[in-house]
Amino acid sequence: MAAAPEALPYAYAWWLGATAGRWDAVVEINDNTGAYASIFPLPIKTRPWGRDVYQPPFTQQLGLITTAASRQRNVLDYLALLPAGRFAHLYLQLSTQNQLVAAPPAFKLVQRQTYQLSLAPVYATLFAAYAPDYCRRLSRNQEQLQPLVVTETMSAAAVIKLFKKEKAAVGLKNQEYQSLQTLVEALQMHSRLLALEVRAPDTGELLAGALFVRHAHIIIYLFAAASPGGKKAGAPLLLLDHIIQRYAGSPGLVLDFEGGMIPSIARFFANFGATPVPYVALTQTRQPWYLQWMR
């Protein structure tokens, strides 16, 4: 991973350890050093019908990761090496670097998208690309006697608790919350986590919070929550504007909003000037047709 400057952090062993726990991989080994030159991670879980390759929670993209020493750079070559019968079902979201025009034989391909914003321009240029309503709301906040402010915190507990409260009916499964907590601890251990909050100035009530991941060339908008009052006050806007303002003028740095498949969320991201970036998901089922209902 250290030798793959364009790689996303999702494929680190400690990230997969937190979100998946178990994984296989197809690797290319450097003949001279014995080190990995390329890696194609395959998170797995055991089901009653066999082993599945799946996309773990909080892991938007995986796919093929190559280095300068890589000689095999075609995703199709790695898929072809998967042993027949080893996995009953496969679902993987590849990275934006692993574009496929068509599905390989025996696979199905689905186009997906995330939204990204280059942070190379200065803040004034980025702010000018915001939706007019966002500009007005941010300016209006600054005119208040007690404007809402964004603060950095060392703990993610409050924002996770707020999410549980507000998304109780349609939120995450207990195992997914556990994976998130384990990932947060791993991110903190590797100094990759940035946790931000917006609290009511008079009561200290948490209005909104967000967790960002800082890695090499990218900042990932990993997780967020807001109360109804926080949404009304525009607290989520403040969180993202804070990140954009903080890192504006950073050539080569990109903010990945990590989403965009839901139209309303895509519009929210686009209103910050972000643009869609495509990637693909691959599916393969090797179960007999009469067992496929069990998934």
Coordinates of C-alpha atoms in Angstrom, one line a residue:
M1 CA 0.0 0.0 0.0
A2 CA 2.9 2.4 0.8
A3 CA 4.2 1.8 -2.7
A4 CA 0.9 2.5 -4.4
P5 CA 0.4 6.3 -4.3
E6 CA -3.0 6.2 -5.9
A7 CA -4.4 3.5 -3.7
L8 CA -7.4 4.2 -1.4
P9 CA -7.0 3.4 2.3
Y10 CA -9.8 0.8 2.3
A11 CA -7.3 -2.0 1.3
Y12 CA -5.0 -1.6 4.3
A13 CA -4.9 -4.7 6.4
W14 CA -6.0 -2.8 9.4
W15 CA -9.0 -1.3 7.6
L16 CA -10.1 -4.7 6.3
G17 CA -9.4 -6.2 9.7
A18 CA -11.9 -3.7 11.2
T19 CA -14.6 -3.9 8.6
A20 CA -14.4 -7.5 7.3
G21 CA -12.2 -9.5 9.7
R22 CA -11.4 -12.1 7.1
W23 CA -10.2 -11.8 3.5
D24 CA -8.4 -13.7 0.7
A25 CA -6.5 -12.0 -2.1
V26 CA -5.1 -12.6 -5.5
V27 CA -1.5 -11.2 -5.5
E28 CA 1.3 -10.6 -7.9
I29 CA 4.7 -11.4 -6.2
N30 CA 7.9 -9.5 -7.2
D31 CA 10.3 -12.2 -8.5
N32 CA 13.3 -10.4 -7.1
T33 CA 12.2 -9.4 -3.6
G34 CA 9.3 -11.8 -2.9
A35 CA 7.2 -8.8 -1.9
Y36 CA 3.7 -8.1 -3.2
A37 CA 3.7 -6.1 -6.4
S38 CA -0.1 -6.0 -6.8
I39 CA -3.0 -7.1 -4.7
F40 CA -6.7 -7.7 -5.4
P41 CA -8.4 -8.0 -1.9
L42 CA -11.3 -10.4 -1.5
P43 CA -13.2 -9.9 1.8
I44 CA -15.0 -13.1 2.6
K45 CA -17.7 -14.5 5.0
T46 CA -18.9 -18.0 5.5
R47 CA -22.6 -18.7 4.7
P48 CA -24.6 -21.9 5.0
W49 CA -24.2 -22.4 1.2
G50 CA -20.5 -21.6 1.1
R51 CA -18.1 -18.6 1.1
D52 CA -19.1 -15.2 -0.2
V53 CA -16.9 -12.4 -1.4
Y54 CA -18.6 -9.2 -0.3
Q55 CA -18.2 -5.4 0.1
P56 CA -17.7 -4.7 3.8
P57 CA -19.4 -1.8 5.5
F58 CA -17.6 1.6 5.4
T59 CA -15.5 0.3 2.5
Q60 CA -16.7 2.1 -0.6
Q61 CA -14.1 0.7 -3.1
L62 CA -11.5 -2.1 -3.3
G63 CA -10.4 -3.6 -6.6
L64 CA -6.9 -4.0 -8.0
I65 CA -4.0 -2.1 -6.4
T66 CA -0.8 -1.8 -8.4
T67 CA 2.6 -0.4 -7.8
A68 CA 5.6 0.6 -9.9
A69 CA 6.7 -3.0 -9.8
S70 CA 3.4 -4.4 -11.1
R71 CA 3.6 -6.3 -14.3
Q72 CA 0.0 -7.5 -14.4
R73 CA -2.3 -4.5 -14.4
N74 CA -5.5 -5.9 -15.9
V75 CA -8.4 -6.6 -13.5
L76 CA -9.6 -9.3 -15.8
D77 CA -6.4 -11.3 -15.3
Y78 CA -7.0 -11.4 -11.6
L79 CA -10.6 -12.4 -11.9
A80 CA -9.6 -15.2 -14.2
L81 CA -7.4 -16.6 -11.4
L82 CA -10.3 -17.1 -9.0
P83 CA -10.6 -20.9 -8.5
A84 CA -13.9 -22.3 -9.8
G85 CA -16.1 -23.3 -6.9
R86 CA -14.1 -21.5 -4.2
F87 CA -16.8 -18.8 -3.8
A88 CA -20.5 -19.3 -4.0
H89 CA -21.2 -15.6 -4.6
L90 CA -19.1 -12.5 -5.3
Y91 CA -20.0 -8.8 -5.0
L92 CA -17.2 -6.3 -5.2
Q93 CA -17.1 -2.6 -5.8
L94 CA -13.9 -1.8 -7.7
S95 CA -12.0 1.5 -7.5
T96 CA -12.3 4.5 -9.8
Q97 CA -8.9 3.4 -11.2
N98 CA -10.3 0.0 -12.3
Q99 CA -12.7 1.0 -15.0
L100 CA -14.3 -1.8 -17.0
V101 CA -16.2 -1.1 -20.2
A102 CA -18.1 -4.4 -20.1
A103 CA -18.6 -7.3 -17.7
P104 CA -16.2 -10.2 -18.0
P105 CA -17.6 -13.6 -18.8
A106 CA -19.8 -15.0 -16.1
F107 CA -20.0 -11.7 -14.2
K108 CA -22.6 -8.9 -14.1
L109 CA -21.5 -5.3 -14.1
V110 CA -23.3 -2.3 -12.5
Q111 CA -22.2 1.3 -12.9
R112 CA -21.9 3.3 -9.7
Q113 CA -20.7 6.8 -8.8
T114 CA -19.2 8.8 -6.0
Y115 CA -18.9 12.6 -5.9
Q116 CA -15.5 14.2 -5.6
L117 CA -14.2 17.8 -5.3
S118 CA -10.7 18.9 -6.1
L119 CA -9.2 20.9 -3.3
A120 CA -6.5 22.4 -5.5
P121 CA -8.3 25.8 -6.0
V122 CA -8.2 28.5 -3.3
Y123 CA -11.2 28.7 -1.0
A124 CA -12.7 31.8 -2.7
T125 CA -12.9 29.9 -6.0
L126 CA -14.4 26.8 -4.3
F127 CA -17.0 28.9 -2.4
A128 CA -18.0 30.6 -5.6
A129 CA -19.1 27.2 -7.0
Y130 CA -21.4 26.5 -4.1
A131 CA -25.2 26.6 -4.7
P132 CA -26.5 30.1 -4.0
D133 CA -28.7 28.9 -1.2
Y134 CA -25.7 27.3 0.5
C135 CA -23.8 30.6 0.2
R136 CA -26.7 32.5 1.8
R137 CA -27.1 30.1 4.6
L138 CA -23.4 30.1 5.5
S139 CA -23.3 33.9 5.3
R140 CA -26.4 34.1 7.4
N141 CA -24.8 32.0 10.1
Q142 CA -21.9 34.3 10.4
E143 CA -24.2 37.3 10.9
Q144 CA -25.8 35.7 14.1
L145 CA -24.9 37.0 17.5
Q146 CA -23.9 33.5 18.4
P147 CA -23.0 31.8 15.2
L148 CA -22.6 28.0 15.0
V149 CA -19.0 26.9 14.9
V150 CA -17.3 23.7 14.0
T151 CA -15.0 22.2 16.6
E152 CA -12.6 19.2 16.4
T153 CA -13.1 16.4 18.9
M154 CA -11.0 13.4 19.9
S155 CA -14.0 11.1 20.2
A156 CA -16.5 9.8 17.7
A157 CA -18.9 8.4 20.3
A158 CA -21.2 11.4 20.3
V159 CA -21.8 11.5 16.5
I160 CA -22.4 7.7 16.5
K161 CA -24.9 8.0 19.4
L162 CA -26.7 10.8 17.5
F163 CA -26.9 8.7 14.4
K164 CA -28.4 5.8 16.4
K165 CA -31.0 8.1 17.9
E166 CA -32.0 9.8 14.6
K167 CA -31.8 6.7 12.4
A168 CA -33.1 4.1 14.8
A169 CA -35.8 2.8 12.4
V170 CA -33.6 2.5 9.3
G171 CA -30.1 2.6 10.8
L172 CA -27.2 0.2 10.9
K173 CA -27.2 -3.4 12.2
N174 CA -25.5 -4.0 15.6
Q175 CA -22.6 -5.7 13.8
E176 CA -22.1 -2.7 11.5
Y177 CA -22.0 -0.4 14.5
Q178 CA -19.3 -2.7 16.0
S179 CA -17.4 -2.6 12.7
L180 CA -17.6 1.2 12.7
Q181 CA -16.3 1.5 16.3
T182 CA -13.4 -0.9 15.5
L183 CA -12.6 1.1 12.4
V184 CA -12.7 4.4 14.3
E185 CA -10.2 3.0 16.8
A186 CA -7.9 1.8 14.0
L187 CA -8.1 5.2 12.3
Q188 CA -7.2 6.9 15.5
M189 CA -4.3 4.5 16.0
H190 CA -3.0 5.4 12.6
S191 CA -3.7 9.1 12.9
R192 CA -6.1 9.1 10.0
L193 CA -9.4 10.2 11.7
L194 CA -10.7 13.8 11.8
A195 CA -13.9 14.1 13.9
L196 CA -15.9 17.3 13.8
E197 CA -18.9 18.6 15.7
V198 CA -21.3 21.5 15.7
R199 CA -23.0 22.2 19.0
A200 CA -25.7 24.7 20.0
P201 CA -23.9 27.7 21.6
D202 CA -26.4 28.1 24.4
T203 CA -27.0 24.5 25.5
G204 CA -24.1 22.5 24.1
E205 CA -26.5 20.1 22.4
L206 CA -24.9 18.2 19.5
L207 CA -26.5 19.4 16.3
A208 CA -24.4 17.6 13.8
G209 CA -21.1 15.7 13.6
A210 CA -19.0 14.0 10.9
L211 CA -16.0 11.7 10.6
F212 CA -13.4 12.3 7.9
V213 CA -10.5 10.1 6.9
R214 CA -7.3 11.8 5.8
H215 CA -5.1 9.7 3.5
A216 CA -2.4 10.8 1.1
H217 CA -4.2 12.3 -1.8
I218 CA -7.8 12.1 -0.5
I219 CA -10.1 13.1 2.3
I220 CA -13.1 10.7 2.7
Y221 CA -16.4 11.8 4.1
L222 CA -16.9 8.6 6.0
F223 CA -19.8 9.1 8.4
A224 CA -22.2 11.8 9.5
A225 CA -25.3 12.5 11.6
A226 CA -27.5 15.5 12.4
S227 CA -30.5 16.2 14.6
P228 CA -33.6 17.8 13.1
G229 CA -32.6 21.0 14.7
G230 CA -29.1 20.7 13.3
K231 CA -30.4 20.2 9.8
K232 CA -32.7 23.2 10.1
A233 CA -29.8 25.3 11.3
G234 CA -27.6 24.2 8.4
A235 CA -25.1 22.4 10.6
P236 CA -24.2 19.7 8.0
L237 CA -23.3 22.6 5.6
L238 CA -20.9 24.0 8.2
L239 CA -19.1 20.7 8.6
L240 CA -18.4 20.3 4.9
D241 CA -17.6 23.9 4.4
H242 CA -15.1 23.7 7.3
I243 CA -13.3 20.8 5.6
I244 CA -13.2 22.5 2.2
Q245 CA -12.0 25.8 3.7
R246 CA -9.3 24.0 5.8
Y247 CA -7.8 22.1 2.9
A248 CA -8.5 24.5 0.0
G249 CA -5.4 25.3 -2.0
S250 CA -3.9 21.8 -1.7
P251 CA -2.8 20.6 -5.2
G252 CA -3.5 16.9 -5.8
L253 CA -5.9 16.6 -2.8
V254 CA -9.5 15.5 -3.4
L255 CA -12.5 15.4 -1.1
D256 CA -14.5 12.2 -1.7
F257 CA -18.1 12.6 -0.5
E258 CA -18.4 8.8 -0.6
G259 CA -21.8 8.5 -2.1
G260 CA -24.1 9.7 -4.8
M261 CA -26.3 6.8 -5.8
I262 CA -29.3 8.4 -4.1
P263 CA -30.5 11.4 -6.1
S264 CA -31.2 13.7 -3.1
I265 CA -27.8 13.0 -1.6
A266 CA -26.1 13.4 -5.0
R267 CA -27.7 16.9 -5.2
F268 CA -26.5 17.8 -1.7
F269 CA -22.9 16.9 -2.8
A270 CA -23.2 18.6 -6.2
N271 CA -24.3 21.8 -4.5
F272 CA -20.8 22.1 -3.1
G273 CA -19.4 21.9 -6.6
A274 CA -18.6 18.2 -6.5
T275 CA -18.8 16.2 -9.7
P276 CA -19.7 12.5 -10.2
V277 CA -16.8 10.0 -10.7
P278 CA -17.8 6.6 -12.0
Y279 CA -16.7 3.2 -10.7
V280 CA -18.2 -0.3 -11.2
A281 CA -19.5 -3.2 -9.1
L282 CA -19.1 -6.8 -10.1
T283 CA -21.4 -9.7 -9.2
Q284 CA -21.1 -13.4 -9.8
T285 CA -23.1 -16.3 -8.5
R286 CA -21.9 -19.8 -8.8
Q287 CA -24.6 -21.5 -6.7
P288 CA -27.1 -23.8 -8.4
W289 CA -30.2 -21.9 -9.4
Y290 CA -32.3 -23.8 -6.8
L291 CA -30.1 -22.4 -4.0
Q292 CA -29.8 -18.8 -5.1
W293 CA -32.9 -17.8 -3.2
M294 CA -30.9 -18.4 0.0
R295 CA -28.9 -15.2 -0.3

